[in-house]
């Protein structure tokens, strides 16, 4: 049976990164691959089969990140984010990106370095 609740105690935040840019609206697989090439461990075949060709009506996008900092161990968990109010509803949490406020970011950093 599949798990119906998130791994709220083992899912962690490990790293803080800065979004450099977001690329979408690729005109061909070659454009998409060139945006990913040398920035991913995913093979060209996997990018084609499991990303580009998977849903032609909803093509993938690419987010380039700049590494900024690794959080100390123990890393904040999904449960910690829930208790801090950063992700209030972990059962219906977003799968991907969410915007957080400066106050939420500050709370996360204070928690990580307590």
JSON list of C-alpha atoms in Angstrom, two decimals:
[
{"chain": "A", "resi": 1, "resn": "UNK", "atom": "CA", "xyz": [0.00, 0.00, 0.00]},
{"chain": "A", "resi": 2, "resn": "UNK", "atom": "CA", "xyz": [1.18, 3.50, -0.77]},
{"chain": "A", "resi": 3, "resn": "UNK", "atom": "CA", "xyz": [1.82, 6.00, 1.95]},
{"chain": "A", "resi": 4, "resn": "UNK", "atom": "CA", "xyz": [-1.04, 8.49, 2.38]},
{"chain": "A", "resi": 5, "resn": "UNK", "atom": "CA", "xyz": [0.70, 10.93, 4.71]},
{"chain": "A", "resi": 6, "resn": "UNK", "atom": "CA", "xyz": [3.92, 12.82, 4.00]},
{"chain": "A", "resi": 7, "resn": "UNK", "atom": "CA", "xyz": [7.18, 11.83, 5.60]},
{"chain": "A", "resi": 8, "resn": "UNK", "atom": "CA", "xyz": [6.93, 14.72, 8.01]},
{"chain": "A", "resi": 9, "resn": "UNK", "atom": "CA", "xyz": [9.75, 13.58, 10.27]},
{"chain": "A", "resi": 10, "resn": "UNK", "atom": "CA", "xyz": [12.24, 12.40, 7.64]},
{"chain": "A", "resi": 11, "resn": "UNK", "atom": "CA", "xyz": [11.73, 15.00, 4.88]},
{"chain": "A", "resi": 12, "resn": "UNK", "atom": "CA", "xyz": [14.19, 17.80, 5.53]},
{"chain": "A", "resi": 13, "resn": "UNK", "atom": "CA", "xyz": [15.34, 21.15, 4.21]},
{"chain": "A", "resi": 14, "resn": "UNK", "atom": "CA", "xyz": [19.03, 20.83, 3.47]},
{"chain": "A", "resi": 15, "resn": "UNK", "atom": "CA", "xyz": [20.08, 23.84, 1.43]},
{"chain": "A", "resi": 16, "resn": "UNK", "atom": "CA", "xyz": [19.25, 27.45, 0.71]},
{"chain": "A", "resi": 17, "resn": "UNK", "atom": "CA", "xyz": [19.52, 28.43, -2.93]},
{"chain": "A", "resi": 18, "resn": "UNK", "atom": "CA", "xyz": [18.80, 31.53, -4.96]},
{"chain": "A", "resi": 19, "resn": "UNK", "atom": "CA", "xyz": [16.67, 31.24, -8.10]},
{"chain": "A", "resi": 20, "resn": "UNK", "atom": "CA", "xyz": [18.83, 32.57, -10.93]},
{"chain": "A", "resi": 21, "resn": "UNK", "atom": "CA", "xyz": [16.19, 32.22, -13.63]},
{"chain": "A", "resi": 22, "resn": "UNK", "atom": "CA", "xyz": [13.23, 30.21, -14.84]},
{"chain": "A", "resi": 23, "resn": "UNK", "atom": "CA", "xyz": [13.09, 29.01, -18.42]},
{"chain": "A", "resi": 24, "resn": "UNK", "atom": "CA", "xyz": [9.98, 27.78, -20.21]},
{"chain": "A", "resi": 25, "resn": "UNK", "atom": "CA", "xyz": [8.33, 27.90, -23.61]},
{"chain": "A", "resi": 26, "resn": "UNK", "atom": "CA", "xyz": [10.98, 25.77, -25.26]},
{"chain": "A", "resi": 27, "resn": "UNK", "atom": "CA", "xyz": [10.40, 25.37, -29.00]},
{"chain": "A", "resi": 28, "resn": "UNK", "atom": "CA", "xyz": [12.09, 21.96, -29.22]},
{"chain": "A", "resi": 29, "resn": "UNK", "atom": "CA", "xyz": [13.59, 19.18, -27.16]},
{"chain": "A", "resi": 30, "resn": "UNK", "atom": "CA", "xyz": [17.04, 20.42, -28.20]},
{"chain": "A", "resi": 31, "resn": "UNK", "atom": "CA", "xyz": [16.32, 23.83, -26.61]},
{"chain": "A", "resi": 32, "resn": "UNK", "atom": "CA", "xyz": [15.09, 22.10, -23.44]},
{"chain": "A", "resi": 33, "resn": "UNK", "atom": "CA", "xyz": [18.08, 19.77, -23.35]},
{"chain": "A", "resi": 34, "resn": "UNK", "atom": "CA", "xyz": [20.54, 22.66, -23.85]},
{"chain": "A", "resi": 35, "resn": "UNK", "atom": "CA", "xyz": [18.95, 24.46, -20.90]},
{"chain": "A", "resi": 36, "resn": "UNK", "atom": "CA", "xyz": [19.46, 21.34, -18.73]},
{"chain": "A", "resi": 37, "resn": "UNK", "atom": "CA", "xyz": [22.79, 20.12, -20.10]},
{"chain": "A", "resi": 38, "resn": "UNK", "atom": "CA", "xyz": [25.70, 20.35, -17.64]},
{"chain": "A", "resi": 39, "resn": "UNK", "atom": "CA", "xyz": [23.27, 21.30, -14.83]},
{"chain": "A", "resi": 40, "resn": "UNK", "atom": "CA", "xyz": [21.59, 17.95, -14.16]},
{"chain": "A", "resi": 41, "resn": "UNK", "atom": "CA", "xyz": [22.43, 14.34, -13.50]},
{"chain": "A", "resi": 42, "resn": "UNK", "atom": "CA", "xyz": [19.40, 13.22, -15.55]},
{"chain": "A", "resi": 43, "resn": "UNK", "atom": "CA", "xyz": [20.42, 11.53, -18.78]},
{"chain": "A", "resi": 44, "resn": "UNK", "atom": "CA", "xyz": [19.44, 12.94, -22.17]},
{"chain": "A", "resi": 45, "resn": "UNK", "atom": "CA", "xyz": [17.30, 9.85, -22.81]},
{"chain": "A", "resi": 46, "resn": "UNK", "atom": "CA", "xyz": [15.48, 10.26, -19.48]},
{"chain": "A", "resi": 47, "resn": "UNK", "atom": "CA", "xyz": [14.92, 13.98, -20.12]},
{"chain": "A", "resi": 48, "resn": "UNK", "atom": "CA", "xyz": [13.39, 13.11, -23.48]},
{"chain": "A", "resi": 49, "resn": "UNK", "atom": "CA", "xyz": [11.26, 10.16, -22.39]},
{"chain": "A", "resi": 50, "resn": "UNK", "atom": "CA", "xyz": [10.18, 11.07, -18.86]},
{"chain": "A", "resi": 51, "resn": "UNK", "atom": "CA", "xyz": [10.10, 14.84, -19.06]},
{"chain": "A", "resi": 52, "resn": "UNK", "atom": "CA", "xyz": [9.77, 16.20, -22.61]},
{"chain": "A", "resi": 53, "resn": "UNK", "atom": "CA", "xyz": [7.58, 13.50, -24.16]},
{"chain": "A", "resi": 54, "resn": "UNK", "atom": "CA", "xyz": [5.57, 12.64, -21.04]},
{"chain": "A", "resi": 55, "resn": "UNK", "atom": "CA", "xyz": [2.89, 15.31, -21.49]},
{"chain": "A", "resi": 56, "resn": "UNK", "atom": "CA", "xyz": [3.18, 17.28, -24.75]},
{"chain": "A", "resi": 57, "resn": "UNK", "atom": "CA", "xyz": [0.41, 19.68, -23.68]},
{"chain": "A", "resi": 58, "resn": "UNK", "atom": "CA", "xyz": [2.28, 20.59, -20.50]},
{"chain": "A", "resi": 59, "resn": "UNK", "atom": "CA", "xyz": [6.00, 20.87, -21.29]},
{"chain": "A", "resi": 60, "resn": "UNK", "atom": "CA", "xyz": [8.54, 21.05, -18.48]},
{"chain": "A", "resi": 61, "resn": "UNK", "atom": "CA", "xyz": [10.24, 24.20, -17.29]},
{"chain": "A", "resi": 62, "resn": "UNK", "atom": "CA", "xyz": [13.77, 24.66, -15.96]},
{"chain": "A", "resi": 63, "resn": "UNK", "atom": "CA", "xyz": [14.73, 26.51, -12.78]},
{"chain": "A", "resi": 64, "resn": "UNK", "atom": "CA", "xyz": [18.40, 27.38, -12.38]},
{"chain": "A", "resi": 65, "resn": "UNK", "atom": "CA", "xyz": [19.54, 27.69, -8.78]},
{"chain": "A", "resi": 66, "resn": "UNK", "atom": "CA", "xyz": [22.63, 29.25, -7.27]},
{"chain": "A", "resi": 67, "resn": "UNK", "atom": "CA", "xyz": [23.81, 27.43, -4.14]},
{"chain": "A", "resi": 68, "resn": "UNK", "atom": "CA", "xyz": [23.91, 29.77, -1.15]},
{"chain": "A", "resi": 69, "resn": "UNK", "atom": "CA", "xyz": [24.19, 27.76, 2.09]},
{"chain": "A", "resi": 70, "resn": "UNK", "atom": "CA", "xyz": [23.75, 24.33, 3.67]},
{"chain": "A", "resi": 71, "resn": "UNK", "atom": "CA", "xyz": [21.71, 24.24, 6.86]},
{"chain": "A", "resi": 72, "resn": "UNK", "atom": "CA", "xyz": [23.29, 22.62, 9.93]},
{"chain": "A", "resi": 73, "resn": "UNK", "atom": "CA", "xyz": [22.48, 19.15, 11.20]},
{"chain": "A", "resi": 74, "resn": "UNK", "atom": "CA", "xyz": [19.92, 18.29, 12.44]},
{"chain": "A", "resi": 75, "resn": "UNK", "atom": "CA", "xyz": [18.09, 19.71, 9.42]},
{"chain": "A", "resi": 76, "resn": "UNK", "atom": "CA", "xyz": [14.60, 21.21, 9.81]},
{"chain": "A", "resi": 77, "resn": "UNK", "atom": "CA", "xyz": [11.91, 18.63, 8.94]},
{"chain": "A", "resi": 78, "resn": "UNK", "atom": "CA", "xyz": [8.57, 19.00, 7.22]},
{"chain": "A", "resi": 79, "resn": "UNK", "atom": "CA", "xyz": [7.01, 18.70, 10.67]},
{"chain": "A", "resi": 80, "resn": "UNK", "atom": "CA", "xyz": [9.15, 21.64, 11.86]},
{"chain": "A", "resi": 81, "resn": "UNK", "atom": "CA", "xyz": [7.95, 23.71, 8.90]},
{"chain": "A", "resi": 82, "resn": "UNK", "atom": "CA", "xyz": [4.39, 22.83, 9.86]},
{"chain": "A", "resi": 83, "resn": "UNK", "atom": "CA", "xyz": [4.91, 23.87, 13.49]},
{"chain": "A", "resi": 84, "resn": "UNK", "atom": "CA", "xyz": [6.54, 27.16, 12.36]},
{"chain": "A", "resi": 85, "resn": "UNK", "atom": "CA", "xyz": [3.55, 27.91, 10.11]},
{"chain": "A", "resi": 86, "resn": "UNK", "atom": "CA", "xyz": [5.65, 27.90, 6.92]},
{"chain": "A", "resi": 87, "resn": "UNK", "atom": "CA", "xyz": [3.71, 24.95, 5.48]},
{"chain": "A", "resi": 88, "resn": "UNK", "atom": "CA", "xyz": [0.49, 25.02, 7.51]},
{"chain": "A", "resi": 89, "resn": "UNK", "atom": "CA", "xyz": [-1.30, 22.09, 5.85]},
{"chain": "A", "resi": 90, "resn": "UNK", "atom": "CA", "xyz": [1.20, 19.27, 5.30]},
{"chain": "A", "resi": 91, "resn": "UNK", "atom": "CA", "xyz": [-1.48, 16.84, 4.16]},
{"chain": "A", "resi": 92, "resn": "UNK", "atom": "CA", "xyz": [-2.28, 19.11, 1.20]},
{"chain": "A", "resi": 93, "resn": "UNK", "atom": "CA", "xyz": [1.14, 20.65, 0.89]},
{"chain": "A", "resi": 94, "resn": "UNK", "atom": "CA", "xyz": [2.34, 21.89, -2.47]},
{"chain": "A", "resi": 95, "resn": "UNK", "atom": "CA", "xyz": [4.53, 19.60, -4.50]},
{"chain": "A", "resi": 96, "resn": "UNK", "atom": "CA", "xyz": [7.11, 21.97, -5.86]},
{"chain": "A", "resi": 97, "resn": "UNK", "atom": "CA", "xyz": [7.73, 25.59, -5.04]},
{"chain": "A", "resi": 98, "resn": "UNK", "atom": "CA", "xyz": [6.03, 27.85, -2.54]},
{"chain": "A", "resi": 99, "resn": "UNK", "atom": "CA", "xyz": [6.70, 31.47, -1.77]},
{"chain": "A", "resi": 100, "resn": "UNK", "atom": "CA", "xyz": [7.51, 32.28, 1.84]},
{"chain": "A", "resi": 101, "resn": "UNK", "atom": "CA", "xyz": [7.64, 35.64, 3.55]},
{"chain": "A", "resi": 102, "resn": "UNK", "atom": "CA", "xyz": [10.76, 37.25, 4.96]},
{"chain": "A", "resi": 103, "resn": "UNK", "atom": "CA", "xyz": [9.38, 36.58, 8.44]},
{"chain": "A", "resi": 104, "resn": "UNK", "atom": "CA", "xyz": [8.92, 32.87, 7.63]},
{"chain": "A", "resi": 105, "resn": "UNK", "atom": "CA", "xyz": [12.47, 32.70, 6.26]},
{"chain": "A", "resi": 106, "resn": "UNK", "atom": "CA", "xyz": [13.79, 34.38, 9.42]},
{"chain": "A", "resi": 107, "resn": "UNK", "atom": "CA", "xyz": [11.83, 31.91, 11.58]},
{"chain": "A", "resi": 108, "resn": "UNK", "atom": "CA", "xyz": [13.31, 29.01, 9.63]},
{"chain": "A", "resi": 109, "resn": "UNK", "atom": "CA", "xyz": [16.88, 30.31, 10.04]},
{"chain": "A", "resi": 110, "resn": "UNK", "atom": "CA", "xyz": [16.38, 30.99, 13.76]},
{"chain": "A", "resi": 111, "resn": "UNK", "atom": "CA", "xyz": [15.00, 27.47, 14.18]},
{"chain": "A", "resi": 112, "resn": "UNK", "atom": "CA", "xyz": [17.85, 25.87, 12.20]},
{"chain": "A", "resi": 113, "resn": "UNK", "atom": "CA", "xyz": [20.48, 27.64, 14.30]},
{"chain": "A", "resi": 114, "resn": "UNK", "atom": "CA", "xyz": [18.86, 27.35, 17.72]}
]
